[in-house]
CSV table of C-alpha atoms and ligand atoms in Angstrom, one decimal:
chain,number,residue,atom,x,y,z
A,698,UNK,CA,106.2,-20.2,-1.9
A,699,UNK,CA,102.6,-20.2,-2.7
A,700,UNK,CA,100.1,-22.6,-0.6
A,701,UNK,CA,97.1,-23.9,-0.8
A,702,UNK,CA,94.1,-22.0,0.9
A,703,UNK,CA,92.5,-24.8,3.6
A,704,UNK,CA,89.3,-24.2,0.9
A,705,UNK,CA,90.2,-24.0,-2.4
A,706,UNK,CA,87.4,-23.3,-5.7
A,707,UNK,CA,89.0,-24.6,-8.3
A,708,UNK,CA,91.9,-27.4,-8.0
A,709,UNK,CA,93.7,-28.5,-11.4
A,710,UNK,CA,95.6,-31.7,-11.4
A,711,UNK,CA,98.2,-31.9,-14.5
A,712,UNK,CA,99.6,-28.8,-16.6
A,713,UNK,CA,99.8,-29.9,-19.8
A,714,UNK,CA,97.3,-28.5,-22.5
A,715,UNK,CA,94.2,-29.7,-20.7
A,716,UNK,CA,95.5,-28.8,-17.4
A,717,UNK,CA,96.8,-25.7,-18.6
A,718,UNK,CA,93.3,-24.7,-20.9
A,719,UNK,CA,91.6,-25.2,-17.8
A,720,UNK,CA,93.3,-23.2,-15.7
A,721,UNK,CA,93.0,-19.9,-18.5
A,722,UNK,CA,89.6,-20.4,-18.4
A,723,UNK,CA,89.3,-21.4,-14.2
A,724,UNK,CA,91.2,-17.5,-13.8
A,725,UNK,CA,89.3,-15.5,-16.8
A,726,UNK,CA,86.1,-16.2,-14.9
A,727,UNK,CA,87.9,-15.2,-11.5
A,728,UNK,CA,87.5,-18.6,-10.3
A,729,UNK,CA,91.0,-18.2,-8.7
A,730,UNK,CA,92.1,-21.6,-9.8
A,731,UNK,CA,95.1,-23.3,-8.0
A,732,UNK,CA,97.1,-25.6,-10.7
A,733,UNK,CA,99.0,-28.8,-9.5
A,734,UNK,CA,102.1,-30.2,-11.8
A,735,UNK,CA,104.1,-33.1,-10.5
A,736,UNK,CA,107.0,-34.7,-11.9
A,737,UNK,CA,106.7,-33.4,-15.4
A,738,UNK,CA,105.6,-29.9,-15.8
A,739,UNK,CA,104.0,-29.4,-19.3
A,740,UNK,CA,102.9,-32.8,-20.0
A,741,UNK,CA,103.9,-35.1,-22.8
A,742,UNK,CA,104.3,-32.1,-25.4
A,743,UNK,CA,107.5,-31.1,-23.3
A,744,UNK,CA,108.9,-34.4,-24.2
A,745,UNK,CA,108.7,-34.0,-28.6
A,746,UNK,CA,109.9,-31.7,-30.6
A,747,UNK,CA,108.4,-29.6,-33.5
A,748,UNK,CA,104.5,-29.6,-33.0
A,749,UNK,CA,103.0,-29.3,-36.5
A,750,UNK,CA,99.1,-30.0,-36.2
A,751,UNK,CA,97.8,-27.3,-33.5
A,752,UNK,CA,96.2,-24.4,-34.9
A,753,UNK,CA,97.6,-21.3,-35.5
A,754,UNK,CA,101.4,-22.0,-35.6
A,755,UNK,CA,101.7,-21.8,-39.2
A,756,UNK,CA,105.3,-22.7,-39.2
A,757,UNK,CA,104.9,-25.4,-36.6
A,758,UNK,CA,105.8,-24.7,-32.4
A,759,UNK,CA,108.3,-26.6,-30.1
A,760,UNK,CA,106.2,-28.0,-27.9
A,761,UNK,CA,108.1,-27.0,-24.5
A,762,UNK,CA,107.7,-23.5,-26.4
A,763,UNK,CA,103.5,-24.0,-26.5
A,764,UNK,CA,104.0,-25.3,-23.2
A,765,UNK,CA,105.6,-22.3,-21.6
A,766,UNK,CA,103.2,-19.8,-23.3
A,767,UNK,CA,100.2,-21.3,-22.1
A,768,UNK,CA,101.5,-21.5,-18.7
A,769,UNK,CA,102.5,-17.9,-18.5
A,770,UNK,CA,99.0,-17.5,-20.1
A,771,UNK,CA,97.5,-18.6,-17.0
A,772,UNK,CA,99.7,-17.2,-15.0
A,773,UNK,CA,98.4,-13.7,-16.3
A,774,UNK,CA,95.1,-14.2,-15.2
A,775,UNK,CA,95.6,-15.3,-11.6
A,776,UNK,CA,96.2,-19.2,-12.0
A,777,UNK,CA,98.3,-20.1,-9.4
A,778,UNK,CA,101.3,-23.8,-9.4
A,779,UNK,CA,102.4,-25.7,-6.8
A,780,UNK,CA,104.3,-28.3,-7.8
A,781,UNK,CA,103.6,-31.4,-5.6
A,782,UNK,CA,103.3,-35.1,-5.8
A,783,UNK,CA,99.0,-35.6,-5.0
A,784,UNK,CA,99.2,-39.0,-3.1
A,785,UNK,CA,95.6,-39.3,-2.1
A,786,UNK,CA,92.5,-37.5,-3.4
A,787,UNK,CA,89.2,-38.3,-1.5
A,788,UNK,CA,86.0,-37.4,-3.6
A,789,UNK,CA,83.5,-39.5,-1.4
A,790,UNK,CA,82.2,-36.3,0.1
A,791,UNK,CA,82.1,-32.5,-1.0
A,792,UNK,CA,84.6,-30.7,-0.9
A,793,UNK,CA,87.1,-33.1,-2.1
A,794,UNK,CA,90.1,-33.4,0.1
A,795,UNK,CA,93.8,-33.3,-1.5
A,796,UNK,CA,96.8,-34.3,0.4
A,797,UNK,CA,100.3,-33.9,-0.9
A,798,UNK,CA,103.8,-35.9,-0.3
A,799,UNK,CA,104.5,-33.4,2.3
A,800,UNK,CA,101.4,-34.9,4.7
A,801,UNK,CA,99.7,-31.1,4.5
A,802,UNK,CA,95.8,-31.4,3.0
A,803,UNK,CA,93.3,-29.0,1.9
A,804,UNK,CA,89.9,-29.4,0.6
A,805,UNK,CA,88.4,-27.9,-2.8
A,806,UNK,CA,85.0,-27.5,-3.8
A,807,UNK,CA,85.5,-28.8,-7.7
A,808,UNK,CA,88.4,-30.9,-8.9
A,809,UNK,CA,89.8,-31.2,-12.6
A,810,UNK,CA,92.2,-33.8,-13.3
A,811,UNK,CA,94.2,-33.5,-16.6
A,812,UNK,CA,96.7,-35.7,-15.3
A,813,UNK,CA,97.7,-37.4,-18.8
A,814,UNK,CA,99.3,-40.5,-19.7
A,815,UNK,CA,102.7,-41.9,-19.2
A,816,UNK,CA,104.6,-43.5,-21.7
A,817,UNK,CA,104.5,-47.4,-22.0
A,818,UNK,CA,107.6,-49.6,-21.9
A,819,UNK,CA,107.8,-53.1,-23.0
A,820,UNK,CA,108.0,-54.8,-19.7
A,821,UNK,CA,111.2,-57.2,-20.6
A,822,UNK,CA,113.9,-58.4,-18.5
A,823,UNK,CA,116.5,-55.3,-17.7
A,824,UNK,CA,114.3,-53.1,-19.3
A,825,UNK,CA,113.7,-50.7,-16.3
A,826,UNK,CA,117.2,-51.1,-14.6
A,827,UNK,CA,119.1,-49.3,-18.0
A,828,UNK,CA,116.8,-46.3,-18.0
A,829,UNK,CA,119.2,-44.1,-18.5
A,830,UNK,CA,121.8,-46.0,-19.6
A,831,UNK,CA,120.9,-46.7,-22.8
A,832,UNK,CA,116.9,-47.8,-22.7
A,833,UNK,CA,114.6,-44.3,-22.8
A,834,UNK,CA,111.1,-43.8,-23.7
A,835,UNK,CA,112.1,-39.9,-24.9
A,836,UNK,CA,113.8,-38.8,-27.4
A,837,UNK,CA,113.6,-35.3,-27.3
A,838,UNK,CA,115.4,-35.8,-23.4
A,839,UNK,CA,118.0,-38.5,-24.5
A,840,UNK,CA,118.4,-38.3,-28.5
A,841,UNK,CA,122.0,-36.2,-27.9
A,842,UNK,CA,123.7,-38.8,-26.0
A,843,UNK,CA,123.8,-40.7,-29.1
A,844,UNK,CA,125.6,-39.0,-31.7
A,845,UNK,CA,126.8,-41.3,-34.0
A,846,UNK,CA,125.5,-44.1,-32.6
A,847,UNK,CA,123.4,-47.3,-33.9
A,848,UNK,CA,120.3,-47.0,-32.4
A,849,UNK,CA,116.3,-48.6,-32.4
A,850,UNK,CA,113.1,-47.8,-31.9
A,851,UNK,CA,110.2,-49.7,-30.9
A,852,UNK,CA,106.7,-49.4,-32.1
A,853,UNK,CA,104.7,-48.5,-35.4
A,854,UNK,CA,102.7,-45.3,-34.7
A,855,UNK,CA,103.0,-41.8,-35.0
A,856,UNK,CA,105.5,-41.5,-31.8
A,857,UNK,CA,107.9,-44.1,-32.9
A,858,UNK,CA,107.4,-42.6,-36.7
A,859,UNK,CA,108.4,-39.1,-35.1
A,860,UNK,CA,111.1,-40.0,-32.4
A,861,UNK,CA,112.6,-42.0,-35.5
A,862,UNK,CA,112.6,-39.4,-37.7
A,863,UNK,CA,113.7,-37.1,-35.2
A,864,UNK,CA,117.1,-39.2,-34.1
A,865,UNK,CA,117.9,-39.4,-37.5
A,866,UNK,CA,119.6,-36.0,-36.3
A,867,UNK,CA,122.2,-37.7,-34.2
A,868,UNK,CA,122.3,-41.2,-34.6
A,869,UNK,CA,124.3,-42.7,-37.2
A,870,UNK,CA,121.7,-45.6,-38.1
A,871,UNK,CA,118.3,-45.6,-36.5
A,872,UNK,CA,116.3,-49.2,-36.9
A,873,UNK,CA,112.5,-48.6,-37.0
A,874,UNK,CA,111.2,-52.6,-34.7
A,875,UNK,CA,107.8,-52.8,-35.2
A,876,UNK,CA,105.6,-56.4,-34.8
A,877,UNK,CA,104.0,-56.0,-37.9
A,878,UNK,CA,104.3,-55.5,-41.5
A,879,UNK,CA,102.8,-52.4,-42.1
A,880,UNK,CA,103.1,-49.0,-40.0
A,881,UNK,CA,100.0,-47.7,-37.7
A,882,UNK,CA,101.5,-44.4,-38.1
A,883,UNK,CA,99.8,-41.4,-40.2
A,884,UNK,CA,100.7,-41.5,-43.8
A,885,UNK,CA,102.7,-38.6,-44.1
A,886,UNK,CA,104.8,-39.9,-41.4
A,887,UNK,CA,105.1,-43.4,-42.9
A,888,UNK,CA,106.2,-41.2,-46.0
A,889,UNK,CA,108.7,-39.2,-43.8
A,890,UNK,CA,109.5,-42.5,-42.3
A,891,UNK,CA,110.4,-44.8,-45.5
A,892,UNK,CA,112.3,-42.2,-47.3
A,893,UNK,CA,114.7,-41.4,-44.6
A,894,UNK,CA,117.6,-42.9,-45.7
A,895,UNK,CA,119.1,-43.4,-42.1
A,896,UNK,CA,116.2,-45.0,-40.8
A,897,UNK,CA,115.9,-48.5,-41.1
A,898,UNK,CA,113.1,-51.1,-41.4
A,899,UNK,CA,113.2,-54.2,-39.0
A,900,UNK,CA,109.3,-55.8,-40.1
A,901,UNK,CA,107.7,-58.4,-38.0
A,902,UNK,CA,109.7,-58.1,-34.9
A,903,UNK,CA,109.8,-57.9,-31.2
A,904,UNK,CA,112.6,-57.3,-28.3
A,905,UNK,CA,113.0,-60.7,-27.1
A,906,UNK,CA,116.2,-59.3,-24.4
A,907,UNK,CA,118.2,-56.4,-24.2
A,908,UNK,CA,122.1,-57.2,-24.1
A,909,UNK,CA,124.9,-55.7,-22.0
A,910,UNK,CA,124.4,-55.0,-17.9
A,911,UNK,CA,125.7,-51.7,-16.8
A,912,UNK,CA,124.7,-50.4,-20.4
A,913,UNK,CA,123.0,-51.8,-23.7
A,914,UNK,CA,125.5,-53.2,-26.3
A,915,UNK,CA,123.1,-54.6,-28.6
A,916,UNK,CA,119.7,-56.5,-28.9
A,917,UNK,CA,118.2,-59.8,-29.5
A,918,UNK,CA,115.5,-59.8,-32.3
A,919,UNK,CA,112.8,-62.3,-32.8
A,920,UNK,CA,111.6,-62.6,-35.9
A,921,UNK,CA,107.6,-63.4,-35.3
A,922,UNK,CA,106.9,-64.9,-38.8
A,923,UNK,CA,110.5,-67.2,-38.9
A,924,UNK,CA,110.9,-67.3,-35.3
A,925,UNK,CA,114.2,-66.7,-36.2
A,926,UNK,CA,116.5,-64.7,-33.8
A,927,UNK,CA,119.1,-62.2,-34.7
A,928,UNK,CA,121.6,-59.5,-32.8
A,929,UNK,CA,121.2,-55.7,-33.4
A,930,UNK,CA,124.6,-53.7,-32.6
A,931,UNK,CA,122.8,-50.5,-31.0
A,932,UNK,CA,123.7,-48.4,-28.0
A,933,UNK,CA,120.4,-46.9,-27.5
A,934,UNK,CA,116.8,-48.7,-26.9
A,935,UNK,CA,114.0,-45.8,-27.8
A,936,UNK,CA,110.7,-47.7,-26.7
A,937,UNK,CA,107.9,-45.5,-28.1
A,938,UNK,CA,104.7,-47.9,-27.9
A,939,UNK,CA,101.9,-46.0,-26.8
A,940,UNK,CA,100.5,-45.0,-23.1
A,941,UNK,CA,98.6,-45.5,-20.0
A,942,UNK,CA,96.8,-43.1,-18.3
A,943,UNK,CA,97.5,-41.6,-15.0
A,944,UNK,CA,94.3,-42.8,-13.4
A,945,UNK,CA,95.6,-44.3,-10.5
A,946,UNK,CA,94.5,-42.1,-7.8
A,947,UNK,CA,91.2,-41.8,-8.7
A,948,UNK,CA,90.5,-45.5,-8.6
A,949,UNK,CA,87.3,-47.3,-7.0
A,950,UNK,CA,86.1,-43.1,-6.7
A,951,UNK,CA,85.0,-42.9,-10.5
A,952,UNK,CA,84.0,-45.2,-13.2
A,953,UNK,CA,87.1,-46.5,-15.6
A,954,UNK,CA,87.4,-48.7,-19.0
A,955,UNK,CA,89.5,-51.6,-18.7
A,956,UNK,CA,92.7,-49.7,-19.7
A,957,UNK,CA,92.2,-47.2,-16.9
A,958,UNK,CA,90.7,-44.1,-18.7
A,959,UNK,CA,88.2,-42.6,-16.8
A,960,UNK,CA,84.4,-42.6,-18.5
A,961,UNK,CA,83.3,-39.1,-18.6
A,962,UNK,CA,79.9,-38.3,-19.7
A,963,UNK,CA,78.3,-34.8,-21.2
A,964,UNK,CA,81.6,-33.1,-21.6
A,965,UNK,CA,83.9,-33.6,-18.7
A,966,UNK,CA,81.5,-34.7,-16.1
A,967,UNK,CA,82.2,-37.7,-13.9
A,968,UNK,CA,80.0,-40.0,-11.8
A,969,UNK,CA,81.1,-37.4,-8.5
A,970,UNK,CA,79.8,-34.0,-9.3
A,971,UNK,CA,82.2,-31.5,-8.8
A,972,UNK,CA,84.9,-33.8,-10.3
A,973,UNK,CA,85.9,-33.7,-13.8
A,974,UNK,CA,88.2,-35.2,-16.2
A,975,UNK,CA,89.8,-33.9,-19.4
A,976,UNK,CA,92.5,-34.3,-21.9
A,977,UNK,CA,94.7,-37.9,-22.1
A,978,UNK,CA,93.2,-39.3,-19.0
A,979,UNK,CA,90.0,-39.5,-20.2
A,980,UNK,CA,90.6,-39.6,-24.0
A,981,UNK,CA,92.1,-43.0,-25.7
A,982,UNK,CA,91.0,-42.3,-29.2
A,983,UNK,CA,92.3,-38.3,-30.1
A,984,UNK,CA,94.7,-38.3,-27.8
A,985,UNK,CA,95.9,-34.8,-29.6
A,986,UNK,CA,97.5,-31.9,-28.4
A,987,UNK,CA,94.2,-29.5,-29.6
A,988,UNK,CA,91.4,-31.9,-28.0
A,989,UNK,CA,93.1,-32.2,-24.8
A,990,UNK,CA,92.8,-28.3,-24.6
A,991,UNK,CA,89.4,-28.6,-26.0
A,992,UNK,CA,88.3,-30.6,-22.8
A,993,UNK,CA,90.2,-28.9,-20.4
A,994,UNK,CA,88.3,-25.5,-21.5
A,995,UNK,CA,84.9,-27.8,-21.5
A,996,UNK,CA,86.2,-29.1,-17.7
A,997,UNK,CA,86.9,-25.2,-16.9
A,998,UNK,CA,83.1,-24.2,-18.2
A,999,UNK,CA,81.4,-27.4,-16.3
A,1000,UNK,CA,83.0,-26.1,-13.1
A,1001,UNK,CA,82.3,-23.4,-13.7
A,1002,UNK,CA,78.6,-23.8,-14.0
A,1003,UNK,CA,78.4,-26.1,-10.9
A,1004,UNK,CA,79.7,-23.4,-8.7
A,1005,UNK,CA,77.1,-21.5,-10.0
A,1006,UNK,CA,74.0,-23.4,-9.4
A,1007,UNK,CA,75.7,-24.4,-5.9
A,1008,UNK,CA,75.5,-21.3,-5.0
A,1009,UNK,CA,72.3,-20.4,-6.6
B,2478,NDP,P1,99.8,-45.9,-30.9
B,2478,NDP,O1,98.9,-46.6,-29.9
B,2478,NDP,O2,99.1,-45.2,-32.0
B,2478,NDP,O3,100.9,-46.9,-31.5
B,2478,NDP,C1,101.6,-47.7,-30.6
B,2478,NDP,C2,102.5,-48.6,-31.5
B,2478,NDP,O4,103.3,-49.4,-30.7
B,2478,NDP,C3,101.7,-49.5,-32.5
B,2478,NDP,O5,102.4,-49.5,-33.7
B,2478,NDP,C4,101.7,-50.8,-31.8
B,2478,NDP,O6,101.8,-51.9,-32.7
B,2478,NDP,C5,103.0,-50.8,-31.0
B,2478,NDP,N1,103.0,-51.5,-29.8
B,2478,NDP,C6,102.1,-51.4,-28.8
B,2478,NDP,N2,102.4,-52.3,-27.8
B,2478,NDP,C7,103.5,-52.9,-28.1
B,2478,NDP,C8,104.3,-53.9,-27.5
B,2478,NDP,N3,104.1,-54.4,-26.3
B,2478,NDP,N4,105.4,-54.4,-28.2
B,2478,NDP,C9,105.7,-53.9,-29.4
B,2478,NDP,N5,105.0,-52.9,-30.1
B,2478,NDP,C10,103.9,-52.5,-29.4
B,2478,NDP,O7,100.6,-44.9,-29.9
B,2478,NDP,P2,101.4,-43.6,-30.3
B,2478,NDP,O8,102.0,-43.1,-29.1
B,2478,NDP,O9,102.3,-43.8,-31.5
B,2478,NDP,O10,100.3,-42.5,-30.8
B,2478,NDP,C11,99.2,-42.2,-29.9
B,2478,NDP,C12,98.3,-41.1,-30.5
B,2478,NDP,O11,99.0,-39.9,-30.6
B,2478,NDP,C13,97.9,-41.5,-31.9
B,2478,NDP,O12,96.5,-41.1,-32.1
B,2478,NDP,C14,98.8,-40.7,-32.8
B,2478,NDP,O13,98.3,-40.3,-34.0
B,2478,NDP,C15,99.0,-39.4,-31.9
B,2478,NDP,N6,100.3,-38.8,-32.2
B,2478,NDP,C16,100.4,-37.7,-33.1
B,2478,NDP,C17,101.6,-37.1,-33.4
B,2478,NDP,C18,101.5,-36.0,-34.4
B,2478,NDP,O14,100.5,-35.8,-35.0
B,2478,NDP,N7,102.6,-35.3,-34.5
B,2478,NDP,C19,102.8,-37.5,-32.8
B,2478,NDP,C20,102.7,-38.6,-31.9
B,2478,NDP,C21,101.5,-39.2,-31.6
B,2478,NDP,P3,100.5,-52.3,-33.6
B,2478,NDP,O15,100.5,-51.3,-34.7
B,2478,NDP,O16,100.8,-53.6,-34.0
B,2478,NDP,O17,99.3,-52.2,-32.7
């Protein structure tokens, strides 16, 4: 099993695109990078399906598929994974020090984090006890337990629009429950969406509890222009409203917006020199598969180019 050298060069946190972008271009300059991926190697794409907007896959990707190339990618130039849960990263002096759920530690002289977002879940009563068991926030993962099944879907953007669509595959009837009347989603996916004849439209309305206790039998509607409530007969609970960013480690080291991304100024840099930040942890407005590899080569090159002028 590979370990950590007590000085590392180049530490990346996260191995989805940014993570893994960084770490092709960490190794092509012989940089030696050492990746980290916790609980979810591959990032978000690992969790959808059929990736249709990054460049060069003219037929579309699966995006555990993209995932798996780009990490072999790395591989070939030297990059080498641990997988290990970071539980303290401390950037007040150079080199940073990592320690890992095992208690061991090492230090690095430049740090990329590319540790993402995690999905967001409504926060309601029950919600977090029936992972599993009927409440998910991943289609991809859970969508074949519910073959012809009744089943909703929560939220009005491009993930709900594309888990939706994608259930439509197993589930029987899928019911679209978004707050307001009109769909955040991309057009072609509202299209997609609206013509599907299994999907169906629940406008203006919100989760007010989830019913059943060792599994969900159904849900209780609110209507947020009647106020009136109503019961939906599903099995299955898809909550698909958006994310946070994985940020908490690095609080109080680096400056943050008010949701939790990290502010990163000309490219990747940070406030800490040496420290840089790329793809979904730093990005709430593209959030897209591409950029996120865009700033995890940009992290890469701004290492890169501090290591230099370190060593002069
Ligand atoms: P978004 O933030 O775009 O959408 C979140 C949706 O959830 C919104 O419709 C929002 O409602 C709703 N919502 C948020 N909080 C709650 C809540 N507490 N209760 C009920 N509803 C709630 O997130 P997405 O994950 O959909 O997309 C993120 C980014 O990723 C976007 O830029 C998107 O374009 C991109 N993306 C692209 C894909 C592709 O190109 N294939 C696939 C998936 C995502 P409201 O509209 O009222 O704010």
């Amino acid at each position: 099993m590979i370990k950590p050298e007590s000085l590392e060069t180049v530490t990346i946190l996260g191995s989805g695109p940014a993570g893994l972008t960084a770490a092709i271009y960490a190794a092509r300059a012989d940089l030696k990078p050492l990746l980290i991926h916790g609980g979810q190697p591959g990032g978000q794409l690992t969790t959808t399906t059929e990736v249709e907007n990054f460049p060069g896959f003219e037929k579309g990707v699966m995006g555990p598929e993209l995932m798996d190339a780009c990490t072999k990618q790395a591989e070939r130039f030297g990059t080498r994974f641990i997988q290990a849960t970071v539980t303290k990263v401390d950037l007040t002096k150079r080199p940073f020090r990592i320690t890992l759920d095992n208690g061991t530690s090492f230090e690095t002289k430049t740090l990329i984090a590319a540790t993402g977002a995690s999905a967001k879940y409504l926060g309601i009563p029950k919600e977090q006890s029936l992972i599993g068991k009927g409440v998910s926030a991943c289609a991809t993962c859970d969508g074949f337990f519910f073959r012809n099944q009744d089943i909703a879907v929560i939220g009005g953007g491009d993930t709900a629009a594309e888990e939706a669509t994608f259930l439509t595959k197993f589930a029987k009837t899928v019911y679209l429950i978004h707050r307001r009347d009109e769909l955040r989603a991309s057009k072609a996916m509202q299209n997609r969406v609206l013509n599907n004849p299994k999907i169906k439209m629940v406008w203006d309305s919100a989760v007010e509890e989830i019913l059943g206790d060792g599994e969900v039998v159904g849900l209780k509607i609110k209507n947020l222009k009647t106020n009136e409530f109503t019961k939906l007969d599903v099995t299955g609970m898809f909550v698909a409203i958006g994310h946070k960013p994985n940020s908490d480690l690095f609080k109080g080291s680096v400056d943050m917006d008010e949701l939790g991304y990290i502010i990163t100024h000309d490219g990747t840099k940070t406030k800490v020199p040496g420290f840089y930040a790329c793809g979904d942890l730093q990005d709430h407005i593209y959030r897209q598969a591409v950029t996120a590899a865009g700033t995890g080569c940009m992290s890469a090159l701004d290492a890169e180019r501090f290591l230099q002028s370190e060593e002069g």
